[in-house]
Amino acid sequence: SVQAIAQPGKRTALVMILPQWGPQEMPGVEWSDVDGFFRWQREGERSLNFTTTNPPTTVQARYFLARDTAATKVVPLRQTVAVLQWYATPTGGNPSPGWWFGRDQWAQLSRGRVPWVAVSLRFPIDPRSALEDVEGDVLPLAQAVQEAIAQIMLIP
């Protein structure tokens, strides 16, 4: 699913989510699919941590600067973007499939499972900007997406 999010006074961001299709499906290839689609030239990858309050969660996301190498069907113009990626769960998030796997194994001991949704935020920025320059714009969007996904997952 792809949704454009327009923020007043800012560029339109894309929120791309790939939900888990069934209880046996595990995360693993989602980032390479997104990277391959946009054919990004990546720069300065690092972790970005954030928290949410409703419900309270802690997320560690992959954060990097990317330059489009070509126009796509989704984005008709080449852009420089800040990208934030993580697997969202009801209790937090992380870009590593291993992080989810450990939590899911623990949940299976009590006959439960940990649902996940792969999230990739694409936030257009000025080509001269650094990741630190736009962190304050990217974080509120990431927090809102994580809160919405976590709340939906918590509905019985």
PDB file of C-alpha atoms in Angstrom:
ATOM      1  CA  SER A   1       0.000   0.000   0.000  1.00  0.00           C
ATOM      2  CA  VAL A   2       1.299   3.461  -0.885  1.00  0.00           C
ATOM      3  CA  GLN A   3      -0.180   6.671   0.476  1.00  0.00           C
ATOM      4  CA  ALA A   4       0.891  10.251  -0.115  1.00  0.00           C
ATOM      5  CA  ILE A   5       0.868  12.372   3.051  1.00  0.00           C
ATOM      6  CA  ALA A   6       0.718  16.116   2.505  1.00  0.00           C
ATOM      7  CA  GLN A   7       1.915  18.198   5.440  1.00  0.00           C
ATOM      8  CA  PRO A   8       1.151  21.942   5.471  1.00  0.00           C
ATOM      9  CA  GLY A   9       4.187  23.916   4.294  1.00  0.00           C
ATOM     10  CA  LYS A  10       6.215  20.785   3.542  1.00  0.00           C
ATOM     11  CA  ARG A  11       6.713  18.431   0.623  1.00  0.00           C
ATOM     12  CA  THR A  12       4.461  15.431   0.162  1.00  0.00           C
ATOM     13  CA  ALA A  13       5.843  12.272   1.761  1.00  0.00           C
ATOM     14  CA  LEU A  14       5.099   8.706   0.676  1.00  0.00           C
ATOM     15  CA  VAL A  15       4.216   6.072   3.245  1.00  0.00           C
ATOM     16  CA  MET A  16       4.700   2.562   1.881  1.00  0.00           C
ATOM     17  CA  ILE A  17       3.509  -0.362   3.957  1.00  0.00           C
ATOM     18  CA  LEU A  18       3.596  -4.080   3.309  1.00  0.00           C
ATOM     19  CA  PRO A  19       1.503  -6.042   5.800  1.00  0.00           C
ATOM     20  CA  GLN A  20       2.092  -9.610   6.839  1.00  0.00           C
ATOM     21  CA  TRP A  21      -0.150 -11.796   4.640  1.00  0.00           C
ATOM     22  CA  GLY A  22      -0.513 -14.704   7.019  1.00  0.00           C
ATOM     23  CA  PRO A  23       0.648 -15.993  10.396  1.00  0.00           C
ATOM     24  CA  GLN A  24       3.431 -18.105   8.844  1.00  0.00           C
ATOM     25  CA  GLU A  25       4.957 -15.270   6.789  1.00  0.00           C
ATOM     26  CA  MET A  26       8.209 -13.818   8.119  1.00  0.00           C
ATOM     27  CA  PRO A  27       9.836 -10.494   7.250  1.00  0.00           C
ATOM     28  CA  GLY A  28      12.958 -10.583   5.128  1.00  0.00           C
ATOM     29  CA  VAL A  29      13.030  -9.079   1.627  1.00  0.00           C
ATOM     30  CA  GLU A  30      10.876  -5.972   1.855  1.00  0.00           C
ATOM     31  CA  TRP A  31      13.688  -3.410   1.891  1.00  0.00           C
ATOM     32  CA  SER A  32      15.418  -4.844  -1.175  1.00  0.00           C
ATOM     33  CA  ASP A  33      12.100  -4.754  -3.039  1.00  0.00           C
ATOM     34  CA  VAL A  34      11.604  -1.052  -2.250  1.00  0.00           C
ATOM     35  CA  ASP A  35      15.253  -0.177  -2.920  1.00  0.00           C
ATOM     36  CA  GLY A  36      15.143  -2.006  -6.236  1.00  0.00           C
ATOM     37  CA  PHE A  37      11.923  -0.328  -7.323  1.00  0.00           C
ATOM     38  CA  PHE A  38      13.282   3.189  -6.800  1.00  0.00           C
ATOM     39  CA  ARG A  39      16.890   2.242  -7.760  1.00  0.00           C
ATOM     40  CA  TRP A  40      18.217   4.514  -5.020  1.00  0.00           C
ATOM     41  CA  GLN A  41      21.779   5.667  -4.602  1.00  0.00           C
ATOM     42  CA  ARG A  42      22.058   5.451  -0.811  1.00  0.00           C
ATOM     43  CA  GLU A  43      24.205   7.658   1.425  1.00  0.00           C
ATOM     44  CA  GLY A  44      24.873   7.909   5.152  1.00  0.00           C
ATOM     45  CA  GLU A  45      22.807   5.048   6.535  1.00  0.00           C
ATOM     46  CA  ARG A  46      22.370   5.085  10.308  1.00  0.00           C
ATOM     47  CA  SER A  47      19.838   4.194  12.993  1.00  0.00           C
ATOM     48  CA  LEU A  48      17.207   6.622  14.181  1.00  0.00           C
ATOM     49  CA  ASN A  49      15.344   5.876  17.412  1.00  0.00           C
ATOM     50  CA  PHE A  50      11.967   7.292  18.375  1.00  0.00           C
ATOM     51  CA  THR A  51       9.141   6.607  20.795  1.00  0.00           C
ATOM     52  CA  THR A  52       5.383   6.886  20.675  1.00  0.00           C
ATOM     53  CA  THR A  53       2.920   7.472  23.494  1.00  0.00           C
ATOM     54  CA  ASN A  54      -0.382   5.959  22.325  1.00  0.00           C
ATOM     55  CA  PRO A  55       0.402   3.081  22.679  1.00  0.00           C
ATOM     56  CA  PRO A  56       3.863   3.469  24.206  1.00  0.00           C
ATOM     57  CA  THR A  57       6.405   1.916  21.838  1.00  0.00           C
ATOM     58  CA  THR A  58      10.099   2.276  21.058  1.00  0.00           C
ATOM     59  CA  VAL A  59      11.291   2.027  17.462  1.00  0.00           C
ATOM     60  CA  GLN A  60      14.761   1.750  16.010  1.00  0.00           C
ATOM     61  CA  ALA A  61      14.569   2.528  12.273  1.00  0.00           C
ATOM     62  CA  ARG A  62      17.009   2.470   9.374  1.00  0.00           C
ATOM     63  CA  TYR A  63      17.524   6.086   8.259  1.00  0.00           C
ATOM     64  CA  PHE A  64      19.369   7.131   5.116  1.00  0.00           C
ATOM     65  CA  LEU A  65      19.599   9.697   2.342  1.00  0.00           C
ATOM     66  CA  ALA A  66      18.741   8.432  -1.137  1.00  0.00           C
ATOM     67  CA  ARG A  67      18.869   9.888  -4.600  1.00  0.00           C
ATOM     68  CA  ASP A  68      16.556   8.509  -7.278  1.00  0.00           C
ATOM     69  CA  THR A  69      18.416   7.314 -10.355  1.00  0.00           C
ATOM     70  CA  ALA A  70      15.304   7.395 -12.563  1.00  0.00           C
ATOM     71  CA  ALA A  71      11.661   8.415 -12.580  1.00  0.00           C
ATOM     72  CA  THR A  72       9.181   5.672 -11.603  1.00  0.00           C
ATOM     73  CA  LYS A  73       5.449   5.128 -12.035  1.00  0.00           C
ATOM     74  CA  VAL A  74       4.926   6.274  -8.447  1.00  0.00           C
ATOM     75  CA  VAL A  75       7.271   9.291  -8.523  1.00  0.00           C
ATOM     76  CA  PRO A  76       7.513  10.971 -11.958  1.00  0.00           C
ATOM     77  CA  LEU A  77      10.505  13.180 -11.046  1.00  0.00           C
ATOM     78  CA  ARG A  78      13.915  12.242  -9.705  1.00  0.00           C
ATOM     79  CA  GLN A  79      14.272  13.404  -6.111  1.00  0.00           C
ATOM     80  CA  THR A  80      16.568  13.396  -3.118  1.00  0.00           C
ATOM     81  CA  VAL A  81      14.771  11.835  -0.174  1.00  0.00           C
ATOM     82  CA  ALA A  82      15.229  10.924   3.465  1.00  0.00           C
ATOM     83  CA  VAL A  83      14.119   7.321   3.960  1.00  0.00           C
ATOM     84  CA  LEU A  84      13.053   5.697   7.220  1.00  0.00           C
ATOM     85  CA  GLN A  85      12.374   1.926   7.336  1.00  0.00           C
ATOM     86  CA  TRP A  86      11.298  -0.497  10.081  1.00  0.00           C
ATOM     87  CA  TYR A  87       9.091  -3.482  10.864  1.00  0.00           C
ATOM     88  CA  ALA A  88       6.231  -2.160  12.976  1.00  0.00           C
ATOM     89  CA  THR A  89       4.706  -4.375  15.680  1.00  0.00           C
ATOM     90  CA  PRO A  90       2.172  -3.538  18.402  1.00  0.00           C
ATOM     91  CA  THR A  91       5.005  -3.026  20.912  1.00  0.00           C
ATOM     92  CA  GLY A  92       7.737  -1.350  18.844  1.00  0.00           C
ATOM     93  CA  GLY A  93       9.769  -1.681  15.721  1.00  0.00           C
ATOM     94  CA  ASN A  94      13.148  -2.422  14.172  1.00  0.00           C
ATOM     95  CA  PRO A  95      14.494  -2.838  10.621  1.00  0.00           C
ATOM     96  CA  SER A  96      16.005  -6.266  11.386  1.00  0.00           C
ATOM     97  CA  PRO A  97      14.011  -9.436  10.691  1.00  0.00           C
ATOM     98  CA  GLY A  98      16.011 -11.049  13.522  1.00  0.00           C
ATOM     99  CA  TRP A  99      14.549  -8.567  16.012  1.00  0.00           C
ATOM    100  CA  TRP A 100      11.041  -9.670  15.056  1.00  0.00           C
ATOM    101  CA  PHE A 101      12.019 -13.360  14.964  1.00  0.00           C
ATOM    102  CA  GLY A 102      13.225 -13.307  18.586  1.00  0.00           C
ATOM    103  CA  ARG A 103      10.019 -11.692  19.811  1.00  0.00           C
ATOM    104  CA  ASP A 104       7.873 -14.037  17.747  1.00  0.00           C
ATOM    105  CA  GLN A 105       9.685 -17.108  19.121  1.00  0.00           C
ATOM    106  CA  TRP A 106       9.089 -15.877  22.663  1.00  0.00           C
ATOM    107  CA  ALA A 107       5.388 -15.242  21.902  1.00  0.00           C
ATOM    108  CA  GLN A 108       5.005 -18.750  20.481  1.00  0.00           C
ATOM    109  CA  LEU A 109       5.915 -20.212  23.873  1.00  0.00           C
ATOM    110  CA  SER A 110       2.533 -18.952  25.067  1.00  0.00           C
ATOM    111  CA  ARG A 111       0.777 -19.904  21.799  1.00  0.00           C
ATOM    112  CA  GLY A 112       0.863 -16.348  20.482  1.00  0.00           C
ATOM    113  CA  ARG A 113       2.421 -14.640  17.475  1.00  0.00           C
ATOM    114  CA  VAL A 114       3.807 -11.149  16.853  1.00  0.00           C
ATOM    115  CA  PRO A 115       2.228  -9.459  13.825  1.00  0.00           C
ATOM    116  CA  TRP A 116       4.359  -7.106  11.725  1.00  0.00           C
ATOM    117  CA  VAL A 117       4.048  -4.502   8.988  1.00  0.00           C
ATOM    118  CA  ALA A 118       7.019  -3.358   6.894  1.00  0.00           C
ATOM    119  CA  VAL A 119       7.083   0.463   6.807  1.00  0.00           C
ATOM    120  CA  SER A 120       9.118   2.639   4.463  1.00  0.00           C
ATOM    121  CA  LEU A 121       8.753   6.432   4.616  1.00  0.00           C
ATOM    122  CA  ARG A 122      10.035   8.479   1.704  1.00  0.00           C
ATOM    123  CA  PHE A 123      10.392  12.172   2.578  1.00  0.00           C
ATOM    124  CA  PRO A 124      11.550  14.512  -0.266  1.00  0.00           C
ATOM    125  CA  ILE A 125      14.257  16.975   0.788  1.00  0.00           C
ATOM    126  CA  ASP A 126      16.474  19.633  -0.708  1.00  0.00           C
ATOM    127  CA  PRO A 127      19.435  17.922  -2.451  1.00  0.00           C
ATOM    128  CA  ARG A 128      21.836  20.024  -0.342  1.00  0.00           C
ATOM    129  CA  SER A 129      20.269  18.920   2.957  1.00  0.00           C
ATOM    130  CA  ALA A 130      21.787  16.480   5.395  1.00  0.00           C
ATOM    131  CA  LEU A 131      19.805  13.862   7.307  1.00  0.00           C
ATOM    132  CA  GLU A 132      20.152  15.872  10.523  1.00  0.00           C
ATOM    133  CA  ASP A 133      18.519  18.882   8.816  1.00  0.00           C
ATOM    134  CA  VAL A 134      15.229  17.070   8.216  1.00  0.00           C
ATOM    135  CA  GLU A 135      15.051  14.769  11.235  1.00  0.00           C
ATOM    136  CA  GLY A 136      12.588  17.133  12.955  1.00  0.00           C
ATOM    137  CA  ASP A 137      10.227  16.880   9.961  1.00  0.00           C
ATOM    138  CA  VAL A 138      10.538  13.108   9.502  1.00  0.00           C
ATOM    139  CA  LEU A 139      10.089  12.046  13.151  1.00  0.00           C
ATOM    140  CA  PRO A 140       6.506  13.313  13.714  1.00  0.00           C
ATOM    141  CA  LEU A 141       5.365  11.482  10.580  1.00  0.00           C
ATOM    142  CA  ALA A 142       7.139   8.275  11.644  1.00  0.00           C
ATOM    143  CA  GLN A 143       5.606   8.498  15.121  1.00  0.00           C
ATOM    144  CA  ALA A 144       2.101   8.986  13.688  1.00  0.00           C
ATOM    145  CA  VAL A 145       2.496   6.001  11.353  1.00  0.00           C
ATOM    146  CA  GLN A 146       3.808   3.736  14.150  1.00  0.00           C
ATOM    147  CA  GLU A 147       0.990   4.782  16.503  1.00  0.00           C
ATOM    148  CA  ALA A 148      -1.681   4.140  13.862  1.00  0.00           C
ATOM    149  CA  ILE A 149      -0.302   0.720  12.958  1.00  0.00           C
ATOM    150  CA  ALA A 150       0.159  -0.314  16.612  1.00  0.00           C
ATOM    151  CA  GLN A 151      -3.382   0.742  17.503  1.00  0.00           C
ATOM    152  CA  ILE A 152      -4.834  -1.263  14.610  1.00  0.00           C
ATOM    153  CA  MET A 153      -2.809  -4.326  15.603  1.00  0.00           C
ATOM    154  CA  LEU A 154      -4.029  -4.079  19.198  1.00  0.00           C
ATOM    155  CA  ILE A 155      -7.730  -4.206  18.214  1.00  0.00           C
ATOM    156  CA  PRO A 156      -9.059  -7.635  19.285  1.00  0.00           C
TER     157      PRO A 156
END
